[in-house]
PDB file of C-alpha atoms and ligand atoms in Angstrom:
ATOM      1  CA  UNK A 863     143.104  95.287 153.375  1.00 80.00           C
ATOM      2  CA  UNK A 864     141.641  98.436 152.159  1.00 92.00           C
ATOM      3  CA  UNK A 865     144.017 100.576 150.353  1.00 98.00           C
ATOM      4  CA  UNK A 866     142.734 104.201 150.209  1.00 98.00           C
ATOM      5  CA  UNK A 867     145.683 105.813 148.245  1.00 98.00           C
ATOM      6  CA  UNK A 868     149.035 104.127 146.238  1.00 99.00           C
ATOM      7  CA  UNK A 869     151.371 106.582 144.767  1.00 99.00           C
ATOM      8  CA  UNK A 870     153.569 105.389 142.348  1.00 99.00           C
ATOM      9  CA  UNK A 871     157.602 106.465 141.172  1.00 99.00           C
ATOM     10  CA  UNK A 872     157.047 105.305 137.804  1.00 98.00           C
ATOM     11  CA  UNK A 873     160.990 105.070 137.318  1.00 98.00           C
ATOM     12  CA  UNK A 874     163.195 103.285 134.737  1.00 98.00           C
ATOM     13  CA  UNK A 875     162.291 104.460 131.354  1.00 98.00           C
ATOM     14  CA  UNK A 876     165.663 106.144 130.129  1.00 98.00           C
ATOM     15  CA  UNK A 877     167.026 102.737 130.883  1.00 98.00           C
ATOM     16  CA  UNK A 878     164.775 100.554 129.236  1.00 98.00           C
ATOM     17  CA  UNK A 879     165.399 103.160 126.151  1.00 98.00           C
ATOM     18  CA  UNK A 880     168.836 102.600 126.883  1.00 98.00           C
ATOM     19  CA  UNK A 881     168.421  98.999 127.125  1.00 98.00           C
ATOM     20  CA  UNK A 882     167.534  98.672 123.413  1.00 98.00           C
ATOM     21  CA  UNK A 883     169.613 101.522 121.743  1.00 98.00           C
ATOM     22  CA  UNK A 884     166.544 104.066 121.381  1.00 98.00           C
ATOM     23  CA  UNK A 885     167.131 107.469 122.704  1.00 98.00           C
ATOM     24  CA  UNK A 886     165.799 107.972 126.206  1.00 98.00           C
ATOM     25  CA  UNK A 887     162.503 109.977 124.444  1.00 98.00           C
ATOM     26  CA  UNK A 888     161.214 107.014 123.567  1.00 98.00           C
ATOM     27  CA  UNK A 889     161.245 105.500 126.959  1.00 98.00           C
ATOM     28  CA  UNK A 890     159.275 108.161 127.932  1.00 98.00           C
ATOM     29  CA  UNK A 891     156.807 107.986 125.066  1.00 98.00           C
ATOM     30  CA  UNK A 892     156.632 104.487 126.251  1.00 98.00           C
ATOM     31  CA  UNK A 893     155.991 104.941 129.965  1.00 98.00           C
ATOM     32  CA  UNK A 894     152.846 107.447 129.255  1.00 98.00           C
ATOM     33  CA  UNK A 895     151.670 104.531 127.923  1.00 98.00           C
ATOM     34  CA  UNK A 896     151.850 102.138 130.658  1.00 98.00           C
ATOM     35  CA  UNK A 897     150.415 104.882 132.952  1.00 98.00           C
ATOM     36  CA  UNK A 898     147.360 105.389 131.573  1.00 98.00           C
ATOM     37  CA  UNK A 899     146.617 101.574 131.137  1.00 98.00           C
ATOM     38  CA  UNK A 900     147.852 101.544 135.564  1.00 98.00           C
ATOM     39  CA  UNK A 901     145.873 104.753 136.047  1.00 98.00           C
ATOM     40  CA  UNK A 902     142.737 102.563 133.845  1.00 98.00           C
ATOM     41  CA  UNK A 903     143.380  99.324 136.187  1.00 98.00           C
ATOM     42  CA  UNK A 904     142.974 102.010 139.591  1.00 98.00           C
ATOM     43  CA  UNK A 905     140.063 102.952 138.196  1.00 98.00           C
ATOM     44  CA  UNK A 906     138.714  99.382 137.336  1.00 98.00           C
ATOM     45  CA  UNK A 907     139.699  98.863 140.735  1.00 98.00           C
ATOM     46  CA  UNK A 908     138.146 101.614 142.401  1.00 98.00           C
ATOM     47  CA  UNK A 909     141.027 102.446 144.037  1.00 98.00           C
ATOM     48  CA  UNK A 910     139.882 106.046 145.561  1.00 98.00           C
ATOM     49  CA  UNK A 911     143.782 107.874 145.029  1.00 98.00           C
ATOM     50  CA  UNK A 912     146.106 107.445 142.608  1.00 98.00           C
ATOM     51  CA  UNK A 913     149.317 109.899 142.344  1.00 99.00           C
ATOM     52  CA  UNK A 914     151.991 109.427 139.811  1.00 99.00           C
ATOM     53  CA  UNK A 915     155.038 111.400 139.851  1.00 99.00           C
ATOM     54  CA  UNK A 916     155.475 112.181 136.631  1.00 98.00           C
ATOM     55  CA  UNK A 917     158.360 115.120 137.021  1.00 98.00           C
ATOM     56  CA  UNK A 918     160.459 116.078 139.888  1.00 99.00           C
ATOM     57  CA  UNK A 919     161.614 119.828 140.981  1.00 98.00           C
ATOM     58  CA  UNK A 920     164.807 117.812 141.200  1.00 98.00           C
ATOM     59  CA  UNK A 921     164.135 116.663 136.955  1.00 98.00           C
ATOM     60  CA  UNK A 922     164.869 120.116 135.369  1.00 98.00           C
ATOM     61  CA  UNK A 923     168.965 118.582 136.102  1.00 98.00           C
ATOM     62  CA  UNK A 924     168.731 116.690 132.861  1.00 98.00           C
ATOM     63  CA  UNK A 925     169.314 117.977 129.674  1.00 98.00           C
ATOM     64  CA  UNK A 926     167.113 120.685 127.753  1.00 98.00           C
ATOM     65  CA  UNK A 927     166.235 118.721 125.113  1.00 98.00           C
ATOM     66  CA  UNK A 928     164.528 115.859 128.020  1.00 98.00           C
ATOM     67  CA  UNK A 929     162.821 118.420 130.126  1.00 98.00           C
ATOM     68  CA  UNK A 930     161.362 120.184 126.944  1.00 98.00           C
ATOM     69  CA  UNK A 931     160.463 116.819 125.385  1.00 98.00           C
ATOM     70  CA  UNK A 932     159.089 115.741 128.940  1.00 98.00           C
ATOM     71  CA  UNK A 933     157.383 119.495 129.362  1.00 98.00           C
ATOM     72  CA  UNK A 934     155.567 118.832 125.295  1.00 98.00           C
ATOM     73  CA  UNK A 935     154.671 114.726 126.082  1.00 98.00           C
ATOM     74  CA  UNK A 936     152.972 116.712 129.156  1.00 98.00           C
ATOM     75  CA  UNK A 937     151.173 119.400 127.022  1.00 98.00           C
ATOM     76  CA  UNK A 938     149.920 116.653 124.478  1.00 97.00           C
ATOM     77  CA  UNK A 939     148.682 114.269 127.103  1.00 97.00           C
ATOM     78  CA  UNK A 940     146.526 116.950 129.017  1.00 97.00           C
ATOM     79  CA  UNK A 941     144.587 118.442 125.931  1.00 95.00           C
ATOM     80  CA  UNK A 942     144.184 114.801 123.867  1.00 96.00           C
ATOM     81  CA  UNK A 943     143.389 112.654 127.029  1.00 95.00           C
ATOM     82  CA  UNK A 944     139.964 114.692 128.609  1.00 96.00           C
ATOM     83  CA  UNK A 945     137.892 112.398 126.796  1.00 96.00           C
ATOM     84  CA  UNK A 946     140.090 109.387 128.443  1.00 97.00           C
ATOM     85  CA  UNK A 947     139.011 110.340 132.144  1.00 98.00           C
ATOM     86  CA  UNK A 948     135.769 111.596 131.392  1.00 97.00           C
ATOM     87  CA  UNK A 949     134.874 107.546 130.104  1.00 97.00           C
ATOM     88  CA  UNK A 950     136.573 105.981 133.520  1.00 98.00           C
ATOM     89  CA  UNK A 951     135.429 109.470 135.350  1.00 98.00           C
ATOM     90  CA  UNK A 952     138.910 109.630 136.624  1.00 98.00           C
ATOM     91  CA  UNK A 953     139.425 113.568 138.487  1.00 98.00           C
ATOM     92  CA  UNK A 954     142.404 114.957 138.032  1.00 98.00           C
ATOM     93  CA  UNK A 955     144.165 117.158 140.104  1.00 98.00           C
ATOM     94  CA  UNK A 956     147.949 118.297 140.177  1.00 98.00           C
ATOM     95  CA  UNK A 957     149.938 118.604 142.588  1.00 98.00           C
ATOM     96  CA  UNK A 958     153.803 120.287 142.997  1.00 98.00           C
ATOM     97  CA  UNK A 959     154.716 124.045 142.369  1.00 98.00           C
ATOM     98  CA  UNK A 960     152.398 125.631 138.887  1.00 98.00           C
ATOM     99  CA  UNK A 961     154.375 128.939 138.545  1.00 97.00           C
ATOM    100  CA  UNK A 962     157.007 127.470 137.066  1.00 97.00           C
ATOM    101  CA  UNK A 963     155.793 125.171 134.621  1.00 98.00           C
ATOM    102  CA  UNK A 964     155.575 126.824 131.488  1.00 98.00           C
ATOM    103  CA  UNK A 965     152.516 128.846 130.972  1.00 98.00           C
ATOM    104  CA  UNK A 966     150.482 126.411 128.209  1.00 97.00           C
ATOM    105  CA  UNK A 967     150.638 123.256 130.693  1.00 98.00           C
ATOM    106  CA  UNK A 968     149.231 125.598 133.541  1.00 98.00           C
ATOM    107  CA  UNK A 969     146.814 126.396 131.642  1.00 98.00           C
ATOM    108  CA  UNK A 970     145.936 122.715 131.051  1.00 98.00           C
ATOM    109  CA  UNK A 971     146.405 121.348 134.163  1.00 98.00           C
ATOM    110  CA  UNK A 972     143.825 124.155 135.361  1.00 98.00           C
ATOM    111  CA  UNK A 973     141.481 123.108 132.787  1.00 97.00           C
ATOM    112  CA  UNK A 974     141.466 119.404 132.871  1.00 98.00           C
ATOM    113  CA  UNK A 975     141.206 119.759 136.504  1.00 98.00           C
ATOM    114  CA  UNK A 976     138.320 122.170 136.455  1.00 98.00           C
ATOM    115  CA  UNK A 977     136.548 119.703 133.744  1.00 98.00           C
ATOM    116  CA  UNK A 978     136.574 116.631 135.703  1.00 98.00           C
ATOM    117  CA  UNK A 979     136.430 117.871 139.104  1.00 98.00           C
ATOM    118  CA  UNK A 980     132.595 116.634 139.416  1.00 98.00           C
ATOM    119  CA  UNK A 981     133.462 113.449 138.568  1.00 98.00           C
ATOM    120  CA  UNK A 982     133.099 110.278 141.613  1.00 97.00           C
ATOM    121  CA  UNK A 983     135.653 107.498 140.177  1.00 98.00           C
ATOM    122  CA  UNK A 984     139.150 107.360 141.135  1.00 98.00           C
ATOM    123  CA  UNK A 985     141.320 110.497 141.793  1.00 98.00           C
ATOM    124  CA  UNK A 986     144.910 111.330 140.020  1.00 98.00           C
ATOM    125  CA  UNK A 987     147.002 113.410 141.138  1.00 98.00           C
ATOM    126  CA  UNK A 988     149.609 114.194 138.756  1.00 98.00           C
ATOM    127  CA  UNK A 989     153.077 115.068 140.154  1.00 99.00           C
ATOM    128  CA  UNK A 990     154.566 117.969 137.984  1.00 98.00           C
ATOM    129  CA  UNK A 991     157.620 119.914 139.584  1.00 98.00           C
ATOM    130  CA  UNK A 992     156.592 118.550 142.717  1.00 99.00           C
ATOM    131  CA  UNK A 993     159.129 117.930 145.583  1.00 99.00           C
ATOM    132  CA  UNK A 994     158.099 117.015 149.365  1.00 99.00           C
ATOM    133  CA  UNK A 995     160.067 119.151 150.615  1.00 98.00           C
ATOM    134  CA  UNK A 996     159.323 122.476 148.198  1.00 98.00           C
ATOM    135  CA  UNK A 997     155.751 121.152 149.081  1.00 98.00           C
ATOM    136  CA  UNK A 998     156.598 121.343 152.913  1.00 98.00           C
ATOM    137  CA  UNK A 999     158.318 124.901 152.324  1.00 98.00           C
ATOM    138  CA  UNK A1000     155.908 126.567 150.306  1.00 98.00           C
ATOM    139  CA  UNK A1001     152.875 124.789 153.063  1.00 98.00           C
ATOM    140  CA  UNK A1002     155.076 127.153 155.930  1.00 97.00           C
ATOM    141  CA  UNK A1003     154.857 130.138 153.841  1.00 96.00           C
ATOM    142  CA  UNK A1004     150.862 129.881 154.203  1.00 96.00           C
ATOM    143  CA  UNK A1005     150.753 129.835 157.688  1.00 96.00           C
ATOM    144  CA  UNK A1006     148.835 132.689 158.869  1.00 91.00           C
ATOM    145  CA  UNK A1007     145.777 133.091 161.783  1.00 87.00           C
ATOM    146  CA  UNK A1008     146.267 130.833 164.589  1.00 88.00           C
ATOM    147  CA  UNK A1009     149.567 131.396 166.808  1.00 94.00           C
ATOM    148  CA  UNK A1010     151.394 128.972 165.659  1.00 95.00           C
ATOM    149  CA  UNK A1011     152.023 126.956 169.635  1.00 96.00           C
ATOM    150  CA  UNK A1012     148.746 125.834 168.736  1.00 96.00           C
ATOM    151  CA  UNK A1013     148.934 124.684 165.495  1.00 96.00           C
ATOM    152  CA  UNK A1014     148.300 120.868 164.434  1.00 96.00           C
ATOM    153  CA  UNK A1015     149.433 118.463 162.515  1.00 97.00           C
ATOM    154  CA  UNK A1016     145.891 117.981 160.831  1.00 97.00           C
ATOM    155  CA  UNK A1017     145.766 122.012 160.373  1.00 96.00           C
ATOM    156  CA  UNK A1018     149.075 121.693 158.520  1.00 97.00           C
ATOM    157  CA  UNK A1019     148.045 118.928 155.959  1.00 98.00           C
ATOM    158  CA  UNK A1020     145.422 121.831 154.990  1.00 97.00           C
ATOM    159  CA  UNK A1021     148.327 123.853 153.451  1.00 98.00           C
ATOM    160  CA  UNK A1022     149.524 120.944 151.922  1.00 98.00           C
ATOM    161  CA  UNK A1023     149.115 120.309 147.909  1.00 98.00           C
ATOM    162  CA  UNK A1024     147.181 117.375 148.558  1.00 98.00           C
ATOM    163  CA  UNK A1025     144.965 118.812 151.355  1.00 98.00           C
ATOM    164  CA  UNK A1026     141.795 117.019 151.891  1.00 98.00           C
ATOM    165  CA  UNK A1027     142.832 113.367 150.647  1.00 98.00           C
ATOM    166  CA  UNK A1028     144.206 110.718 152.627  1.00 98.00           C
ATOM    167  CA  UNK A1029     147.311 110.073 153.403  1.00 98.00           C
ATOM    168  CA  UNK A1030     149.801 106.964 150.834  1.00 98.00           C
ATOM    169  CA  UNK A1031     149.098 103.209 152.141  1.00 98.00           C
ATOM    170  CA  UNK A1032     150.875 102.118 149.561  1.00 98.00           C
ATOM    171  CA  UNK A1033     154.408 103.218 147.545  1.00 99.00           C
ATOM    172  CA  UNK A1034     154.642 100.853 143.743  1.00 99.00           C
ATOM    173  CA  UNK A1035     158.852 102.248 142.585  1.00 99.00           C
ATOM    174  CA  UNK A1036     159.876 100.291 139.641  1.00 99.00           C
ATOM    175  CA  UNK A1037     163.596 100.594 137.722  1.00 98.00           C
ATOM    176  CA  UNK A1038     164.970  98.716 140.931  1.00 98.00           C
ATOM    177  CA  UNK A1039     165.866 101.619 143.600  1.00 98.00           C
ATOM    178  CA  UNK A1040     164.753 101.332 147.178  1.00 98.00           C
ATOM    179  CA  UNK A1041     164.248 105.009 147.802  1.00 98.00           C
ATOM    180  CA  UNK A1042     161.704 108.049 148.161  1.00 98.00           C
ATOM    181  CA  UNK A1043     163.652 110.778 145.719  1.00 98.00           C
ATOM    182  CA  UNK A1044     161.371 113.427 147.849  1.00 98.00           C
ATOM    183  CA  UNK A1045     158.077 111.797 146.705  1.00 99.00           C
ATOM    184  CA  UNK A1046     155.502 112.714 149.148  1.00 99.00           C
ATOM    185  CA  UNK A1047     157.982 113.140 152.364  1.00 98.00           C
ATOM    186  CA  UNK A1048     154.721 114.068 154.339  1.00 98.00           C
ATOM    187  CA  UNK A1049     152.114 112.194 153.021  1.00 98.00           C
ATOM    188  CA  UNK A1050     153.935 108.648 153.119  1.00 98.00           C
ATOM    189  CA  UNK A1051     155.447 108.601 156.830  1.00 98.00           C
ATOM    190  CA  UNK A1052     153.620 105.177 157.161  1.00 98.00           C
ATOM    191  CA  UNK A1053     153.423 104.239 154.025  1.00 98.00           C
ATOM    192  CA  UNK A1054     153.650 100.399 152.806  1.00 98.00           C
ATOM    193  CA  UNK A1055     156.563 100.301 150.233  1.00 98.00           C
ATOM    194  CA  UNK A1056     157.285  98.058 147.125  1.00 98.00           C
ATOM    195  CA  UNK A1057     159.862  98.186 144.835  1.00 98.00           C
ATOM    196  CA  UNK A1058     160.335  96.049 141.573  1.00 98.00           C
ATOM    197  CA  UNK A1059     163.203  96.076 139.381  1.00 98.00           C
ATOM    198  CA  UNK A1060     160.720  95.626 136.485  1.00 99.00           C
ATOM    199  CA  UNK A1061     161.706  98.922 134.247  1.00 99.00           C
ATOM    200  CA  UNK A1062     158.278 101.359 134.283  1.00 99.00           C
ATOM    201  CA  UNK A1063     158.079 100.691 130.354  1.00 98.00           C
ATOM    202  CA  UNK A1064     157.480  96.989 130.854  1.00 98.00           C
ATOM    203  CA  UNK A1065     155.160  97.437 133.732  1.00 99.00           C
ATOM    204  CA  UNK A1066     151.695  95.957 133.428  1.00 98.00           C
ATOM    205  CA  UNK A1067     148.211  95.620 135.006  1.00 98.00           C
ATOM    206  CA  UNK A1068     149.625  92.033 136.371  1.00 98.00           C
ATOM    207  CA  UNK A1069     153.009  93.686 138.347  1.00 98.00           C
ATOM    208  CA  UNK A1070     150.280  96.467 139.434  1.00 98.00           C
ATOM    209  CA  UNK A1071     147.962  93.584 141.228  1.00 98.00           C
ATOM    210  CA  UNK A1072     151.409  91.763 142.524  1.00 98.00           C
ATOM    211  CA  UNK A1073     152.244  95.054 144.593  1.00 98.00           C
ATOM    212  CA  UNK A1074     148.230  94.863 146.056  1.00 98.00           C
ATOM    213  CA  UNK A1075     148.876  91.539 147.196  1.00 98.00           C
ATOM    214  CA  UNK A1076     152.093  92.355 148.846  1.00 98.00           C
ATOM    215  CA  UNK A1077     150.247  94.776 150.490  1.00 98.00           C
ATOM    216  CA  UNK A1078     148.049  92.973 151.360  1.00 98.00           C
ATOM    217  CA  UNK A1079     150.033  90.933 153.510  1.00 97.00           C
ATOM    218  CA  UNK A1080     152.101  93.616 155.159  1.00 97.00           C
ATOM    219  CA  UNK A1081     150.424  93.928 158.976  1.00 96.00           C
ATOM    220  CA  UNK A1082     150.590  97.316 159.625  1.00 97.00           C
ATOM    221  CA  UNK A1083     151.271  99.050 162.918  1.00 96.00           C
ATOM    222  CA  UNK A1084     151.441 102.394 163.065  1.00 96.00           C
ATOM    223  CA  UNK A1085     153.432 102.491 165.887  1.00 97.00           C
ATOM    224  CA  UNK A1086     151.262 100.151 168.204  1.00 97.00           C
ATOM    225  CA  UNK A1087     150.934  97.086 169.074  1.00 95.00           C
ATOM    226  CA  UNK A1088     148.687  94.308 167.034  1.00 85.00           C
TER     227      UNK A1088
HETATM  228  C1  IPE B1195     161.418 107.829 135.005  1.00 51.70           C
HETATM  229  O1  IPE B1195     162.213 107.675 134.302  1.00 51.70           O
HETATM  230  C2  IPE B1195     160.730 109.613 134.219  1.00 51.70           C
HETATM  231  C3  IPE B1195     161.300 110.401 134.903  1.00 51.70           C
HETATM  232  C4  IPE B1195     162.270 110.632 135.980  1.00 51.70           C
HETATM  233  C5  IPE B1195     160.489 111.976 133.822  1.00 51.70           C
HETATM  234  P1  IPE B1195     163.694 108.042 134.328  1.00 51.70           P
HETATM  235  O2  IPE B1195     164.146 109.025 132.746  1.00 51.70           O
HETATM  236  O3  IPE B1195     164.147 108.333 135.325  1.00 51.70           O
HETATM  237  O4  IPE B1195     164.294 106.681 134.076  1.00 51.70           O
HETATM  238  P2  IPE B1195     166.149 106.239 134.734  1.00 51.70           P
HETATM  239  O5  IPE B1195     166.008 105.709 135.732  1.00 51.70           O
HETATM  240  O6  IPE B1195     167.189 107.599 133.440  1.00 51.70           O
HETATM  241  O7  IPE B1195     165.948 104.702 134.147  1.00 51.70           O
HETATM  242  C1  IPE B1196     162.079 110.277 140.654  1.00 51.70           C
HETATM  243  O1  IPE B1196     163.212 109.320 139.472  1.00 51.70           O
HETATM  244  C2  IPE B1196     161.286 110.755 139.225  1.00 51.70           C
HETATM  245  C3  IPE B1196     160.312 110.577 138.887  1.00 51.70           C
HETATM  246  C4  IPE B1196     160.405 109.420 138.257  1.00 51.70           C
HETATM  247  C5  IPE B1196     159.183 111.907 138.143  1.00 51.70           C
HETATM  248  P1  IPE B1196     164.309 109.642 139.444  1.00 51.70           P
HETATM  249  O2  IPE B1196     165.232 109.159 138.503  1.00 51.70           O
HETATM  250  O3  IPE B1196     163.591 111.290 139.195  1.00 51.70           O
HETATM  251  O4  IPE B1196     165.161 109.512 140.455  1.00 51.70           O
HETATM  252  P2  IPE B1196     166.655 108.931 141.139  1.00 51.70           P
HETATM  253  O5  IPE B1196     166.914 110.406 140.996  1.00 51.70           O
HETATM  254  O6  IPE B1196     166.975 107.793 140.237  1.00 51.70           O
HETATM  255  O7  IPE B1196     166.609 109.610 143.068  1.00 51.70           O
HETATM  256 MG1   MG B1197     164.762 107.401 137.110  1.00 51.70          MG
END
């Protein structure tokens, strides 16, 4: 069964660190290494789209120290990894509300998106300050033109951050929780869900393949009869 778009809820960094008596920030550092390995694997497998949940609109509730660390890590990664994305022919896009992010991150995101736009391999969508509800409300604010009674789902989709990107086929969530946590609410309407207890820093390409194997065995009916 073909897979066009995988969305990953990279959860469990904090617990991974706590289990080792380390600061939560250490878990985020390790988690970034995992993210790179999984993106590389997706690119090697020619998966057209992978979306990573990096920072949610609700994650601002964390301590100033943790939020500041995450923002620093994101900025450093974007600045340092252009060569990684280029070497793998990966196109990078941002989804989420950019305006509320630190100015330097907005600049880096625009820069990496522009510099990788011409690549034809996997597209990586980085969900940063992303919330599914926020995305839908921002889309509604962009409505104009057609009378509302004539608005179609296809029209509305063009106003989402993911305009032009196919719907999610498979959501992978590490860290054991079985919830979406405000991730891609519209785009996951018919996605298959895969949850594993493995914490994100421990998640390997082999675990990723297990998720794909599980997906391959699903029967997707989309409300019909198969
Ligand atoms: C996911 O790991 C990373 C982010 C949400 C930024 P967590 O930090 O949520 O890790 P746990 O769930 O506390 O273990
Ligand atoms: C979801 O994880 C957000 C990211 C992975 C970026 P959370 O740790 O924020 O989710 P909850 O709080 O357990 O729902
Ligand atoms: Mg968590």
